[in-house]
mmCIF file of C-alpha atoms in Angstrom:
data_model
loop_
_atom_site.group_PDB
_atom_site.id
_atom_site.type_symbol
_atom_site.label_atom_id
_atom_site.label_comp_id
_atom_site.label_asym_id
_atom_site.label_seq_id
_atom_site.Cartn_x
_atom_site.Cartn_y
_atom_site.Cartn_z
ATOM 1 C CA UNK A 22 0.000 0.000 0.000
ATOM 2 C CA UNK A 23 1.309 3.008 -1.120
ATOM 3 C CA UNK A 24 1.074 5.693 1.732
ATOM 4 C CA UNK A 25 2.349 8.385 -0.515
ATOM 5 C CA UNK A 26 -1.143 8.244 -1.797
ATOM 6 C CA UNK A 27 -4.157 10.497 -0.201
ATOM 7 C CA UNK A 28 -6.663 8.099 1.323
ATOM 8 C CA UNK A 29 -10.162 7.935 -0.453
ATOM 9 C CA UNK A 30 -12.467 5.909 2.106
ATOM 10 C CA UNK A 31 -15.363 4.535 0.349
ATOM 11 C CA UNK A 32 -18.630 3.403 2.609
ATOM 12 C CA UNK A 33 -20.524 0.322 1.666
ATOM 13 C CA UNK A 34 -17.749 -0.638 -0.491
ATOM 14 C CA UNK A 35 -19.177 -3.895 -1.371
ATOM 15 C CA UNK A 36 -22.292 -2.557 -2.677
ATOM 16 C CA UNK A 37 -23.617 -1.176 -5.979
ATOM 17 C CA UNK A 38 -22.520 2.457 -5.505
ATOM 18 C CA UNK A 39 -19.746 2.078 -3.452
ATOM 19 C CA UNK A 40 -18.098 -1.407 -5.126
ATOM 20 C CA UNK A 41 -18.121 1.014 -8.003
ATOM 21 C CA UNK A 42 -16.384 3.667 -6.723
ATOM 22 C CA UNK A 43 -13.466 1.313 -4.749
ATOM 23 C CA UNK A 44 -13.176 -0.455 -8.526
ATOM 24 C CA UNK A 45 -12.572 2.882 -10.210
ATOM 25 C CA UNK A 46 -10.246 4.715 -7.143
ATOM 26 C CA UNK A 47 -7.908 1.052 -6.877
ATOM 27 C CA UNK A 48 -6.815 2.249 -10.439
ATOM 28 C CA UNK A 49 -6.103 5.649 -9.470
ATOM 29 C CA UNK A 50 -2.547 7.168 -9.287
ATOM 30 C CA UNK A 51 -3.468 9.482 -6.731
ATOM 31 C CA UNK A 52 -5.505 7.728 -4.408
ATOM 32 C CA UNK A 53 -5.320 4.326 -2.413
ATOM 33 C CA UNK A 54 -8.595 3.049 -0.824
ATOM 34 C CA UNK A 55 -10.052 2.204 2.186
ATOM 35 C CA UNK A 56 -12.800 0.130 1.893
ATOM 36 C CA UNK A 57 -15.828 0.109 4.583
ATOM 37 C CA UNK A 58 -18.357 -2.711 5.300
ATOM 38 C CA UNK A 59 -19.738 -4.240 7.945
ATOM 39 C CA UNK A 60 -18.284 -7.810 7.390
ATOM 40 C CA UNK A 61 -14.368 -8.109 6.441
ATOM 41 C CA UNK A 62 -15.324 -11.599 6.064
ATOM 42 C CA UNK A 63 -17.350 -11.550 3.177
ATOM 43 C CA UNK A 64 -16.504 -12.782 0.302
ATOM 44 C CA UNK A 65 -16.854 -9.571 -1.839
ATOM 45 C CA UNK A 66 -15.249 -8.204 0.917
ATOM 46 C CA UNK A 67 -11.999 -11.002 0.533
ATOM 47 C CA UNK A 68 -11.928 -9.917 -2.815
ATOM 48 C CA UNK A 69 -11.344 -6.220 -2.943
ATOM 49 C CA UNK A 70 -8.470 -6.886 -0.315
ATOM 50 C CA UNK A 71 -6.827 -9.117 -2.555
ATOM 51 C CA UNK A 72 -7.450 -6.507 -5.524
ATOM 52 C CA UNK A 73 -5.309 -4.125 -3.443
ATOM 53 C CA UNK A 74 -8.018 -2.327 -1.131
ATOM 54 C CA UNK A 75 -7.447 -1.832 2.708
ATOM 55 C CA UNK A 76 -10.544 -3.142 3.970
ATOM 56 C CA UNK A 77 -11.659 -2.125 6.970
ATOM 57 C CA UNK A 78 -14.909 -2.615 9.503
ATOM 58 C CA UNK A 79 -17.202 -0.021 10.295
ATOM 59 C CA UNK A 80 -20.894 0.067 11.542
ATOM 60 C CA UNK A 81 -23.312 3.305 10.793
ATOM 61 C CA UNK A 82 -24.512 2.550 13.952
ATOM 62 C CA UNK A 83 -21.420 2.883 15.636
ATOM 63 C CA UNK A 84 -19.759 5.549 16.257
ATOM 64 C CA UNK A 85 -16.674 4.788 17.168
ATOM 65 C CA UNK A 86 -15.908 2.723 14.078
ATOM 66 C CA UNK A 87 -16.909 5.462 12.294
ATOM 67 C CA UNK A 88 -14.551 7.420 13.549
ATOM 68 C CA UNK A 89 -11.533 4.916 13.183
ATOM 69 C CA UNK A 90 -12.982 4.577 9.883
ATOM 70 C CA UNK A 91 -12.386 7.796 8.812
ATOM 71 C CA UNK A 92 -9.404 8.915 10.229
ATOM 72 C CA UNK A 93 -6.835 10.011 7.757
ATOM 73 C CA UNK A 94 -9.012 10.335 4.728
ATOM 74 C CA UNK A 95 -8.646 12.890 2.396
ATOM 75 C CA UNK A 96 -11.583 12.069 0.542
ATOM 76 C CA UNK A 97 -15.053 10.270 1.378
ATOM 77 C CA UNK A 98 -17.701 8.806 -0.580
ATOM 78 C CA UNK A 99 -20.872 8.124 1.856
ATOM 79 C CA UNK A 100 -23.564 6.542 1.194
ATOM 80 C CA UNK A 101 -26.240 4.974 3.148
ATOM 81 C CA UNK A 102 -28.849 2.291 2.319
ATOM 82 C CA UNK A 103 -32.512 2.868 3.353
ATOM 83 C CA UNK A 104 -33.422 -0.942 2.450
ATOM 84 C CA UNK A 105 -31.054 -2.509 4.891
ATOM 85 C CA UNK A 106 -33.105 -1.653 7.691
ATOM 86 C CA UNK A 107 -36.827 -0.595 7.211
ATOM 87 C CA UNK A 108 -38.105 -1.571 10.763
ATOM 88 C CA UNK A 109 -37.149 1.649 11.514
ATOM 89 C CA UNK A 110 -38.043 4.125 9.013
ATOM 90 C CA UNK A 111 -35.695 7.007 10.167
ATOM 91 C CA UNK A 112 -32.511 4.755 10.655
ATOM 92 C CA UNK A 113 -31.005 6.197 7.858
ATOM 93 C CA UNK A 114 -31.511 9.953 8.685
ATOM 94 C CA UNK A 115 -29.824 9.245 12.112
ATOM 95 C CA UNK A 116 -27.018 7.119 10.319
ATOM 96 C CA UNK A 117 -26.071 10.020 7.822
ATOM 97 C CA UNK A 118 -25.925 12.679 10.392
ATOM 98 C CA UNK A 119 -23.904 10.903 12.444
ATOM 99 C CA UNK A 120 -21.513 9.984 9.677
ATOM 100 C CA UNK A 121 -21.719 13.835 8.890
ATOM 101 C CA UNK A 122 -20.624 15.104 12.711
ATOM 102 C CA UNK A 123 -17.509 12.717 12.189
ATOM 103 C CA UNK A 124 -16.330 13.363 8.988
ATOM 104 C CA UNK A 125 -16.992 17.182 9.937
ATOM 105 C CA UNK A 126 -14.366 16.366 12.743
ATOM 106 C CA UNK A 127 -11.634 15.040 9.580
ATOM 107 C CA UNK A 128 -8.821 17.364 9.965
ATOM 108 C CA UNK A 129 -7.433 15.810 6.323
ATOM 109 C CA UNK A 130 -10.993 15.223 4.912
ATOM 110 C CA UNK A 131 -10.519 17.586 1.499
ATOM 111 C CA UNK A 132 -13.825 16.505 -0.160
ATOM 112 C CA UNK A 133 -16.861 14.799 0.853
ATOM 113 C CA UNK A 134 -19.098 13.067 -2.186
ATOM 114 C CA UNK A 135 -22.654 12.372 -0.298
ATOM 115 C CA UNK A 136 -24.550 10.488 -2.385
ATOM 116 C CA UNK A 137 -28.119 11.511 -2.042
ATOM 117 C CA UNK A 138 -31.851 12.364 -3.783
ATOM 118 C CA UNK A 139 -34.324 15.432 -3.541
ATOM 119 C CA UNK A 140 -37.086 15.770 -1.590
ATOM 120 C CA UNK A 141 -39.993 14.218 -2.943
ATOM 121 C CA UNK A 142 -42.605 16.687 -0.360
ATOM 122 C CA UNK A 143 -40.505 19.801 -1.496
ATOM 123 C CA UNK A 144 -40.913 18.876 -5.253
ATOM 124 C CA UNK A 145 -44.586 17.409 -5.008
ATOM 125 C CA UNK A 146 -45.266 20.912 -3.039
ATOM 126 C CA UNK A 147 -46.228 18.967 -0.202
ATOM 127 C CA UNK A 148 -48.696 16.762 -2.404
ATOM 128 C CA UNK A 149 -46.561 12.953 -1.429
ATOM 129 C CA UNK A 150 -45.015 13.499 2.048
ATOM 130 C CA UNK A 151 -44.101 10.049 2.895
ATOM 131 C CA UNK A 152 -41.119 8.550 0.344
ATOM 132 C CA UNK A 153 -39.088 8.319 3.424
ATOM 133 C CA UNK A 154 -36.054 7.017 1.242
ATOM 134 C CA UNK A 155 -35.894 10.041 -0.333
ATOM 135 C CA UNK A 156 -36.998 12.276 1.899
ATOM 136 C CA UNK A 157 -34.709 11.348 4.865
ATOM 137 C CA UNK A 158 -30.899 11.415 2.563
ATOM 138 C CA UNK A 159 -32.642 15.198 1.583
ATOM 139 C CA UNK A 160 -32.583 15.929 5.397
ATOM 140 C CA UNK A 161 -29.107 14.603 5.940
ATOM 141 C CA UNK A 162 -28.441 16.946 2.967
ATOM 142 C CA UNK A 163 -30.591 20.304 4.537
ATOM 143 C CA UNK A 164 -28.162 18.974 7.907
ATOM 144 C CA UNK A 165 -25.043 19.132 6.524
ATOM 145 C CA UNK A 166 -25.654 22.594 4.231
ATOM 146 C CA UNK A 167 -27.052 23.976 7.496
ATOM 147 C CA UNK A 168 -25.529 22.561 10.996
ATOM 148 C CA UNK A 169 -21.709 21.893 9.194
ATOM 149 C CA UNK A 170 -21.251 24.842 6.887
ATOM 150 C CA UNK A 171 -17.325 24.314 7.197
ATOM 151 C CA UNK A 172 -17.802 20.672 5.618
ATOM 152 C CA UNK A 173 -20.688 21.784 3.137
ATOM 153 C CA UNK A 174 -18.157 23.733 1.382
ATOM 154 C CA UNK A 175 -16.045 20.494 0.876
ATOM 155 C CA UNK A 176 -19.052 18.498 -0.190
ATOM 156 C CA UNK A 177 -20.383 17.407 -3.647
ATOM 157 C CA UNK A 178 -23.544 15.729 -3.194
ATOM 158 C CA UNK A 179 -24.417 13.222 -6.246
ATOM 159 C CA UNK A 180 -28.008 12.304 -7.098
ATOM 160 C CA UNK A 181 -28.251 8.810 -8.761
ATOM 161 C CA UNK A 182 -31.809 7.895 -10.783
ATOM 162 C CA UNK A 183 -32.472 5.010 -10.475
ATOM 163 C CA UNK A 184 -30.853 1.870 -11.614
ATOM 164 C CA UNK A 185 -31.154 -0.877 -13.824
ATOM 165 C CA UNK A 186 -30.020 -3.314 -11.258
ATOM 166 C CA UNK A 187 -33.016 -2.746 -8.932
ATOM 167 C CA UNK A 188 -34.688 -4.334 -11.619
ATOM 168 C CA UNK A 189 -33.448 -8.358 -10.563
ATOM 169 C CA UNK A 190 -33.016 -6.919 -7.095
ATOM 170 C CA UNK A 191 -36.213 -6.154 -6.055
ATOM 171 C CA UNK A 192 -37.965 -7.871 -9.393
ATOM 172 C CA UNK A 193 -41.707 -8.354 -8.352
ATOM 173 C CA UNK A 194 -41.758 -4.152 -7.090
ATOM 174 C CA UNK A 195 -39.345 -2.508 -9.350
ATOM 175 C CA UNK A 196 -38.853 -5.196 -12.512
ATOM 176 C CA UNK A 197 -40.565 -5.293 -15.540
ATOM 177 C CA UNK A 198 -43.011 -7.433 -15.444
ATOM 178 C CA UNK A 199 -44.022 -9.997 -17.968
ATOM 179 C CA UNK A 200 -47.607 -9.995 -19.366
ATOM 180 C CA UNK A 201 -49.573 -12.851 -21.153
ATOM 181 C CA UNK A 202 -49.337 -11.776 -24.604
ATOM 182 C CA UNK A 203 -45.006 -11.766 -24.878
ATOM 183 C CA UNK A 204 -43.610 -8.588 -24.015
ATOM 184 C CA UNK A 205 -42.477 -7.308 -20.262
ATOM 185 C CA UNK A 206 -43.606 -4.233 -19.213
ATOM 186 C CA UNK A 207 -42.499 -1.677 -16.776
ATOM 187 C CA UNK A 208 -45.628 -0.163 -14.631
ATOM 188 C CA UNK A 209 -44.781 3.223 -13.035
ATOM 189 C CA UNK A 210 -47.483 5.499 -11.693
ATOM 190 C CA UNK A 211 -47.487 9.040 -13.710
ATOM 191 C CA UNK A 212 -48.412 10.650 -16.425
ATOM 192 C CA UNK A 213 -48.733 9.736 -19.881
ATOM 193 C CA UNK A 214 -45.546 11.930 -20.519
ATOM 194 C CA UNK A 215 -43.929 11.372 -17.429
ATOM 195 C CA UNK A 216 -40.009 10.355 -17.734
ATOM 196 C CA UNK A 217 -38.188 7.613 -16.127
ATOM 197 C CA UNK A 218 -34.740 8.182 -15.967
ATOM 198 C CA UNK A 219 -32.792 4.994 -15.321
ATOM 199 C CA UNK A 220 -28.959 4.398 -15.218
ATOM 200 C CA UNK A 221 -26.409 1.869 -14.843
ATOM 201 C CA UNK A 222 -25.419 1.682 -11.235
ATOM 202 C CA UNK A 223 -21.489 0.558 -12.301
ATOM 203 C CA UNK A 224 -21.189 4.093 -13.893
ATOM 204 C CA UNK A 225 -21.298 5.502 -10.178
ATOM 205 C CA UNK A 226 -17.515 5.337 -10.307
ATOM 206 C CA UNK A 227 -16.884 7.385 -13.619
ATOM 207 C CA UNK A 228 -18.844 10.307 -12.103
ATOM 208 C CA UNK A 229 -17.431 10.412 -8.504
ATOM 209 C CA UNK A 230 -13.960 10.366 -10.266
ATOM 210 C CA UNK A 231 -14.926 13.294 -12.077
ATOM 211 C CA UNK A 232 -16.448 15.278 -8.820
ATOM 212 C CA UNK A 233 -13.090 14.545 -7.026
ATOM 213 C CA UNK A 234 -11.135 15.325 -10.025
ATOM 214 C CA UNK A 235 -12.711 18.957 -10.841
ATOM 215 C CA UNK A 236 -12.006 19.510 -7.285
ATOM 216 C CA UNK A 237 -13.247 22.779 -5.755
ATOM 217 C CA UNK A 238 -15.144 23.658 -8.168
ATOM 218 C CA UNK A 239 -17.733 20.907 -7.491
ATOM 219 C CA UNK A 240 -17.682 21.627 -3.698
ATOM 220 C CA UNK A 241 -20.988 23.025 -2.138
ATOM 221 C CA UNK A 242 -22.968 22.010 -5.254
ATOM 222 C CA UNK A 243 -25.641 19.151 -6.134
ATOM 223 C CA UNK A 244 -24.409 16.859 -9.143
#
């Protein structure tokens, strides 16, 4: 591991977004990687040390690993997951202000890359007030701009549409569905001209390279 290298630590690093990201940054001549999940044991876990990632444990519900977590980094990605944990509808909004106080308290943090979505009761004008997995990452957001100023102006936040992959993870809610005369269709509730922007969740890493690599000029803005 080459400590002449600033640190990019990547939460849920063997997930969609965050695999993504660690795949992209273990390339990168600038940056090593410190990968974060829950179980060093895992297999996809296994793998991304032997690819050349430090992986190391951390809990969102811990704070203390969090903070061992981030210490050193010069760069974060963070993102939480909404669907690991719905017994408790506003886990995630305490999870992502807690990782926010820490990585406020990152002497070396140079750029935080929150992945996160709009608020669906601010953009609905109050009409849908209860997409909690959107509405929760927009508080974090309304947090961070608001309570940690001095770490807002080292943030890019990164909105993600939705992604193809949902499609065979969650098949029966989100997947197209097939009907009895041949073709699969995808039901969404909207308009006649309403848009559905999907993406391909692997891309995640070609756009956080590009926030980090633009640098300050990215920083207190929404991608």
């Amino acid at each position: 591991m080459d400590a002449a290298k600033k640190l990019l630590v990547v939460l849920g690093a063997t997930g969609y977004q965050g695999g993504s990201v660690v795949q992209e940054f273990l390339k990168s001549p600038q940056y090593r990687v410190r990968a974060i999940t829950r179980n060093t044991s895992l297999p996809k876990a296994q793998t991304l040390a032997r690819q050349g990632a430090e992986v190391a444990q951390a809990d969102f519900n811990n704070a203390t690993s969090l903070v061992e977590a981030f210490q050193g980094a010069h760069a974060i990605y963070l993102v939480t997951n909404f669907w690991d944990d719905t017994s408790n509808p506003h886990i995630e909004l305490e999870q992502g202000k807690r990782a926010i106080d820490i990585a406020s308290s990152i002497q070396t943090l140079e750029h935080l890359t929150w992945s996160a979505l709009p608020s669906i009761t601010e953009v609905s004008s109050g009409k849908y007030k209860h997409v909690i997995h959107y509405d929760s990452k927009a508080e974090v957001t309304q947090y961070l701009r608001e309570k940690k100023s001095e770490l807002w102006e080292r943030t890019t936040v990164l909105w993600i549409a939705a992604y193809f992959q949902m499609w065979y993870q969650f098949p029966e809610l989100l997947g197209p569905q097939k009907q009895d005369d041949g073709p699969f269709v995808l039901k969404r509730v909207g308009g006649k001209d309403a848009k559905c922007p999907y993406v391909d969740v692997t891309e995640t890493r070609k756009v956080v390279r590009a926030i980090i690599e633009k640098g300050k000029t990215l920083r207190g803005k929404i991608v």
